[in-house]
Coordinates of C-alpha atoms and ligand atoms in Angstrom, one line a residue:
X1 CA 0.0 0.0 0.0
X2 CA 2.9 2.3 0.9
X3 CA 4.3 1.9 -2.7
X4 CA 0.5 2.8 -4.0
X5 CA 0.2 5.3 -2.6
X6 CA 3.3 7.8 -4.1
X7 CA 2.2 5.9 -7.2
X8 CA -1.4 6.9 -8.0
X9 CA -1.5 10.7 -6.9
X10 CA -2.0 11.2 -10.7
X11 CA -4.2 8.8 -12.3
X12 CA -6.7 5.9 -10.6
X13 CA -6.0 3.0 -11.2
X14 CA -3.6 0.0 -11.1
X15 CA -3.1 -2.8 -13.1
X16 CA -2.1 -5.9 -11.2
X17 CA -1.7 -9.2 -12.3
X18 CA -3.9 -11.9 -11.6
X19 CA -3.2 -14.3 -8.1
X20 CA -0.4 -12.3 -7.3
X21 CA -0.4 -11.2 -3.8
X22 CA 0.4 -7.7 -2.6
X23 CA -1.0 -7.7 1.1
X24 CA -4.0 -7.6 2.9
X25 CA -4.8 -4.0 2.4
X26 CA -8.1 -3.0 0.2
X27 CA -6.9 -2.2 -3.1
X28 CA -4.7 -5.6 -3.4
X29 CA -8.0 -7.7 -2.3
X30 CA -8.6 -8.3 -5.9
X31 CA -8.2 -11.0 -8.4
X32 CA -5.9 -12.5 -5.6
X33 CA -7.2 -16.0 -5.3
X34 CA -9.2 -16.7 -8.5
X35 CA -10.9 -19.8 -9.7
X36 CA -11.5 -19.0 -13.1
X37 CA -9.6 -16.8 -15.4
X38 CA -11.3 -13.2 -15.1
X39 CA -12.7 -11.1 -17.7
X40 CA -9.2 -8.7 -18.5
X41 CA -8.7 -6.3 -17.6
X42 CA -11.7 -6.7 -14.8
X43 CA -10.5 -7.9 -11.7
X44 CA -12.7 -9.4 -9.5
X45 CA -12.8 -9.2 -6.0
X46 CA -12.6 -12.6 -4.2
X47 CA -12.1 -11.1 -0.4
X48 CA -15.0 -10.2 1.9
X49 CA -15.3 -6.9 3.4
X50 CA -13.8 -4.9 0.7
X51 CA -15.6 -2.1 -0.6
X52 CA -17.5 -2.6 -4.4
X53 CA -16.2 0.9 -5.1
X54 CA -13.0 -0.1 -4.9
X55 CA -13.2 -2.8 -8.0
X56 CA -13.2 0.1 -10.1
X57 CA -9.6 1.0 -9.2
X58 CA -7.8 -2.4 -10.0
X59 CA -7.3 -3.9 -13.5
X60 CA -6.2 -7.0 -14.3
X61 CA -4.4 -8.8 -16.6
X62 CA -2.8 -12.8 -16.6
X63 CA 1.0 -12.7 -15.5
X64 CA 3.8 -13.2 -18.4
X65 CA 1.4 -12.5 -21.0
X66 CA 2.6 -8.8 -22.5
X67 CA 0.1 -9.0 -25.1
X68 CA -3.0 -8.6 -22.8
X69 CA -0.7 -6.1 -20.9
X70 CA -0.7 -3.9 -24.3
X71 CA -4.0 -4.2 -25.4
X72 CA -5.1 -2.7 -21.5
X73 CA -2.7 -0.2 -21.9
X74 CA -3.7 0.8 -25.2
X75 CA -7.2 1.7 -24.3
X76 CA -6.9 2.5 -20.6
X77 CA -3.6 4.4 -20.0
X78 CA -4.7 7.3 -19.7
X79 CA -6.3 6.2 -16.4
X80 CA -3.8 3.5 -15.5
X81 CA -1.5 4.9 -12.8
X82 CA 1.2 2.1 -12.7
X83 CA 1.5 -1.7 -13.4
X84 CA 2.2 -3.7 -10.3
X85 CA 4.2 -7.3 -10.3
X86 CA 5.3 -9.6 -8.4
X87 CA 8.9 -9.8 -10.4
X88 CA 8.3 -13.6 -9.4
X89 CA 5.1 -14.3 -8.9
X90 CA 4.1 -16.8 -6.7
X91 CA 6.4 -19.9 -7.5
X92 CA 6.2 -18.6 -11.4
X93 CA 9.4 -17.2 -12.7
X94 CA 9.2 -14.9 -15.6
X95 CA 9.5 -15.9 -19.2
X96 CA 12.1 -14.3 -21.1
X97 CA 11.6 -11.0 -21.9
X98 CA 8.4 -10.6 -19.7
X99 CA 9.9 -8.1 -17.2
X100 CA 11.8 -6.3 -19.8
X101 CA 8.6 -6.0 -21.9
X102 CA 6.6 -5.0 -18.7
X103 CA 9.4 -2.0 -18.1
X104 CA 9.3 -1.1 -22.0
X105 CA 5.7 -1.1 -21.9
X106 CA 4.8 1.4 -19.1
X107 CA 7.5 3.8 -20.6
X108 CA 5.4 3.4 -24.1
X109 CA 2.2 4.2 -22.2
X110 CA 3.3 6.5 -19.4
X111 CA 2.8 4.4 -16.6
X112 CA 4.9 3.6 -13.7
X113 CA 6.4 0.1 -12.8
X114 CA 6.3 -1.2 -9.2
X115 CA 7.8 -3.9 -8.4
X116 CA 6.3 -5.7 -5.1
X117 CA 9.7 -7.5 -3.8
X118 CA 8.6 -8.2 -0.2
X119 CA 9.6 -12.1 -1.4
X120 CA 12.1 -11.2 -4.0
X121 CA 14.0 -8.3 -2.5
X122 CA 17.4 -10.1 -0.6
X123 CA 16.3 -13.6 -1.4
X124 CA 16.8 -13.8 -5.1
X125 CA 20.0 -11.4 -4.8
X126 CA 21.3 -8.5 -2.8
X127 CA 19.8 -6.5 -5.7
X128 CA 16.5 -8.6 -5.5
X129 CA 14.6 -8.9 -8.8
X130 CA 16.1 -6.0 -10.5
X131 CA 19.3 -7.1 -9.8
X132 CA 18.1 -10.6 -10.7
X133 CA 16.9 -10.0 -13.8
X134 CA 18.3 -6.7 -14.5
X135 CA 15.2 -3.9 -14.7
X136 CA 14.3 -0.8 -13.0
X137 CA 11.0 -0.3 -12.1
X138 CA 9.8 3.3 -10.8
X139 CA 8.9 2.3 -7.1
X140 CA 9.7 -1.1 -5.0
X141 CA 8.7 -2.6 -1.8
X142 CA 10.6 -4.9 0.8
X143 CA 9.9 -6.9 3.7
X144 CA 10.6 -10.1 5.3
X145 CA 14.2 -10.7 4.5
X146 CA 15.2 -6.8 4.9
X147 CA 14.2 -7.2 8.8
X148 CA 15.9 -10.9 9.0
X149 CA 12.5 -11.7 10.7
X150 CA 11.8 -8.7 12.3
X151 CA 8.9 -5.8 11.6
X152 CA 10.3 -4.1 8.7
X153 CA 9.2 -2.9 5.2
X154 CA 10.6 -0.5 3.7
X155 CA 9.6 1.8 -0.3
X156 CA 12.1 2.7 -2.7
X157 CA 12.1 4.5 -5.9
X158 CA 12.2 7.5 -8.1
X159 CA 13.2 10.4 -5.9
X160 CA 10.4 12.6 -7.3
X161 CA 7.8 9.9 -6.3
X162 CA 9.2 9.3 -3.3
X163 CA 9.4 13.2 -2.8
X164 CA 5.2 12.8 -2.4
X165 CA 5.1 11.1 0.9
X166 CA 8.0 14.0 2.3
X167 CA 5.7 15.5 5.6
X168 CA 6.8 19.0 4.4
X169 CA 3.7 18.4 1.9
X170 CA 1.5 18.0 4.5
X171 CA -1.9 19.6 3.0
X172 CA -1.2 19.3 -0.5
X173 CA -3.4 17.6 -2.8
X174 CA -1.1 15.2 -3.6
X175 CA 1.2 14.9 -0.6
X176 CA 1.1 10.4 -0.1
X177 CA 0.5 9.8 3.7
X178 CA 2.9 7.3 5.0
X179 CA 2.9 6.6 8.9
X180 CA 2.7 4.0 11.4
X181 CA 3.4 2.7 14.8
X182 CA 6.0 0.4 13.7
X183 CA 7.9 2.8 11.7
X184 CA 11.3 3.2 11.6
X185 CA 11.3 0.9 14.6
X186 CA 14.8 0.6 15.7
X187 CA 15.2 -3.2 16.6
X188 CA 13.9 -4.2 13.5
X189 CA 16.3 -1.7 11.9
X190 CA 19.3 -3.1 14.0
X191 CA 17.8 -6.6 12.9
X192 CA 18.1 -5.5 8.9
X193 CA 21.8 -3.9 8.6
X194 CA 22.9 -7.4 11.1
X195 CA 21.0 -9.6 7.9
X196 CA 22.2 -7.1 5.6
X197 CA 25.7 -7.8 6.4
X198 CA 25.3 -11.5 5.8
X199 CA 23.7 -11.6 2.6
X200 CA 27.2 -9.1 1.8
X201 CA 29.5 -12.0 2.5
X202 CA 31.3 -12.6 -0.9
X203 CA 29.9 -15.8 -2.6
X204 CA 26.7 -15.8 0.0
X205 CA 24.1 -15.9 -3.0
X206 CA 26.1 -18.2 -5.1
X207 CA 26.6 -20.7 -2.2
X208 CA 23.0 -21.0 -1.4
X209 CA 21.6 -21.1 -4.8
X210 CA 24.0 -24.1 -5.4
X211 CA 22.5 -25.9 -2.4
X212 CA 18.5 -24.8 -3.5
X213 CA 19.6 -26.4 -6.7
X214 CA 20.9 -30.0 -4.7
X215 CA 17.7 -29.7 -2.6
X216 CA 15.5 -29.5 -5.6
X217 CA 17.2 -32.3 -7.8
X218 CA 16.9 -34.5 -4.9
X219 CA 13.4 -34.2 -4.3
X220 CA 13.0 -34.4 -8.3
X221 CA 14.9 -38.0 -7.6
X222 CA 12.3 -39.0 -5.0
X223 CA 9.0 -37.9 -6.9
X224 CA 10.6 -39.8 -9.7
X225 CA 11.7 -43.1 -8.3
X226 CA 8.4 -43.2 -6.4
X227 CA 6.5 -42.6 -9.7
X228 CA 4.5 -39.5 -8.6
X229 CA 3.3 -37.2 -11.5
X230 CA 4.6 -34.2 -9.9
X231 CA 7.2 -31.7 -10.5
X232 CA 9.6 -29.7 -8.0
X233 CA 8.8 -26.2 -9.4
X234 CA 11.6 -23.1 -8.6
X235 CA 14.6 -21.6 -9.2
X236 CA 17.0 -19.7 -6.7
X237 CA 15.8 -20.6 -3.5
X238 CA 12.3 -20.8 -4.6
X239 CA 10.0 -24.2 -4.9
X240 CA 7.1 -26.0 -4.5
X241 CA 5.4 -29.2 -5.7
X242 CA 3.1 -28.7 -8.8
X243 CA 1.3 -31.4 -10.0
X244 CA 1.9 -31.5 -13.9
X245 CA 5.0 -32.0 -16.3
X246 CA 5.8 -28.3 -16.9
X247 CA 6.6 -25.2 -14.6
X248 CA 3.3 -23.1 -14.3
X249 CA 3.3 -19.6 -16.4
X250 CA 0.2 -18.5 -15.0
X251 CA -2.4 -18.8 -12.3
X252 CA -4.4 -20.6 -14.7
X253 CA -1.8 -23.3 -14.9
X254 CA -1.8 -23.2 -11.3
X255 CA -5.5 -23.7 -10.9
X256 CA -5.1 -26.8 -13.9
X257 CA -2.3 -28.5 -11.9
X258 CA -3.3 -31.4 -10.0
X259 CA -3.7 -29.6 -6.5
X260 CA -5.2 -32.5 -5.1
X261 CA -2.1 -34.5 -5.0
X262 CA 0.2 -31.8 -4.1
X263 CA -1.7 -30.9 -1.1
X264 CA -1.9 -34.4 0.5
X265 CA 2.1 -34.5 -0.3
X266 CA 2.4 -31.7 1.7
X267 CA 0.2 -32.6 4.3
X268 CA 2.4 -35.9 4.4
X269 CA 5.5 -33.8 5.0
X270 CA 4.0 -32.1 7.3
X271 CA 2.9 -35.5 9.2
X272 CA 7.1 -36.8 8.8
X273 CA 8.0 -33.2 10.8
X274 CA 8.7 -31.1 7.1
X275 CA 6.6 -27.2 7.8
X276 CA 5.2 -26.6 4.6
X277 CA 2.2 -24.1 3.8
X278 CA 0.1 -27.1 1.4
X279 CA 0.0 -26.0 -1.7
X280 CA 1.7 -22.6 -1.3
X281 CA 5.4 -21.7 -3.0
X282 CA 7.6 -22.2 0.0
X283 CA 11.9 -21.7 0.6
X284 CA 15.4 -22.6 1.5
X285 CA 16.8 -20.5 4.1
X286 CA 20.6 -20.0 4.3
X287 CA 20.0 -21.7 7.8
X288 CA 19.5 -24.9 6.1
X289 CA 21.8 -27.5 6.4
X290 CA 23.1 -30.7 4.0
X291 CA 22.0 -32.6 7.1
X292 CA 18.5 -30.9 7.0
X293 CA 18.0 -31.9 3.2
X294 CA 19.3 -35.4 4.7
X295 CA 16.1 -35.2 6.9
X296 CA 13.9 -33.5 4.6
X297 CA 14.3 -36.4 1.9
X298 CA 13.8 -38.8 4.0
X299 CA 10.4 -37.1 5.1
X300 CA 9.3 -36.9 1.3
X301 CA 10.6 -40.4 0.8
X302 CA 7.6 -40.9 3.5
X303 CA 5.0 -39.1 1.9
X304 CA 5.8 -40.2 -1.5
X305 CA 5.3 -44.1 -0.2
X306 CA 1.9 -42.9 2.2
X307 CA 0.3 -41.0 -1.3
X308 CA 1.3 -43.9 -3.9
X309 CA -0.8 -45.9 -1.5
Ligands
LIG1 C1 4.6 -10.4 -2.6 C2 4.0 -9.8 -1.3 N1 3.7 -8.6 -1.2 C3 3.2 -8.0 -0.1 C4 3.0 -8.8 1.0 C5 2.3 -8.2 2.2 O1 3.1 -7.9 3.2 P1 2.5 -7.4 4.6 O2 1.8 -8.6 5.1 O3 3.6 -7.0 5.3 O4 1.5 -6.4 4.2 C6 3.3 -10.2 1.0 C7 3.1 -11.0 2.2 O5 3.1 -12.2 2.2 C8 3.8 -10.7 -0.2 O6 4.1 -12.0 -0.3

């Protein structure tokens, strides 16, 4: 919401991309947990509680598809504040040339680009996405890994937009609000520049994204030598089981995957002591060990054997 808010002192709306998640607040409650491909760019709300006025504020349009993306923009940019994105939504990585398309297209249509890395920022590099994959957008957001587990988020971005939400604008029209109690809170600040500092270690992101990779192949081994039609979805530190032979693209892929199976695999490794939200894109941590991946195969060994029947 804090990156919103600097964003759309201009125009309305927002264009977000369908199932991705951008927090609880009222503007993201749309199109976030859809069961049937929506009618682009109409999102739909799927949260109670939300006010119907607010549906006229959010577009939407299916992740990695730039096509749909254009043909919004070409009719609606001139209400169309910024495009929001997950950089990697979900557990779906983009396709080539998505994220470059997404920053070449809201410069083509006068829009802004947000990128939404609370998951990305620090996990996929100390750059997150945009160092990742190498794109600007106009305004990000961080949390989780910038407070190493403590109450932190932080917005970054153009300094003109961020210039909106500076108090000395307090009463002008388009001067962004941005308080809270937790603010600037101190211990979670202290938390961030101690996890900043490891995540600086030369080799840190390499290291770990060699052991996601060994973690990955040797669930891939298991699902395999157990025969279950399943896949071990991810990249970086990234990954989740998705039941079908190819990496999802889209929600729609998600929703087409056999969630059935992948949910009682999960439940299994949660019964064999493996925490896992069922069904929902999960991590390695730099705290894991060779020893915990001994475990954790093991566990999925388990759950393999308990859904083959
Ligand atoms: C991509 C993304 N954006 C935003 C949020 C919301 O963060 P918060 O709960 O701090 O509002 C989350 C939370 O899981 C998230 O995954």
């Amino acid at each position: 919401m804090h990156a919103h808010r600097p964003a759309v002192t201009g125009k309305p709306k927002i264009l977000k991309f369908e199932g991705a998640y951008h927090g609880n607040h009222d503007y993201a409650s749309f199109s976030q947990f859809p069961t049937a491909a929506a009618n682009y760019p109409m999102a739909t709300s799927d949260v109670g509680g939300v006010p119907q006025a607010l549906q006229d504020t959010m577009m939407v349009a299916p992740y990695n598809d730039l096509d749909t993306v254009e043909s919004i923009l070409k009719e609606h940019a001139g209400e169309i504040a910024a495009i929001i994105a997950e950089p990697v939504q979900r557990i779906m990585f983009p396709r080539p040339g998505f994220l470059e398309g997404l920053r070449a297209l809201a410069d083509k249509y006068g829009v802004l680009l947000i990128f939404d890395e609370v998951v990305t920022g620090f996990r996929l590099s100390l750059g997150g996405a945009q160092g990742y994959f190498g794109i600007e957008p106009d305004l990000a957001s961080y949390g989780k890994i910038v407070g190493g587990g403590g109450p932190l988020g932080c917005v970054g971005g153009r300094a003109d937009l961020i210039d909106a939400t500076n108090p000395a604008r307090k009463g002008q029209a388009d001067y962004a609000y941005i308080n809270g109690t937790l603010h600037g809170n101190p211990i979670a600040a202290v938390a961030a520049l101690a996890t900043l500092k490891v995540l600086q270690a030369p080799g840190f992101y390499d290291e770990f994204h060699a052991r996601a990779d060994r973690f990955r192949a040797a669930f891939s081994d298991v699902l395999a030598r157990r025969g279950v039609p399943a896949i071990v979805a991810g990249q970086a530190s990234f990954w989740q089981f998705i039941g079908a032979e190819k990496e999802p693209v889209n929600q729609m892929d998600v929703l087409a995957s056999n969630t059935k199976l992948t949910g009682e695999l999960d439940h299994e490794l949660l019964r064999n002591g493996v925490y896992v939200l069922p069904n929902v894109r999960r991590f390695f941590s730099a705290a894991h060990t060779d020893a915990d991946l001994e475990r954790a195969v093991d566990a999925l060994d388990k759950a393999c054997a308990a859904v083959s029947g």
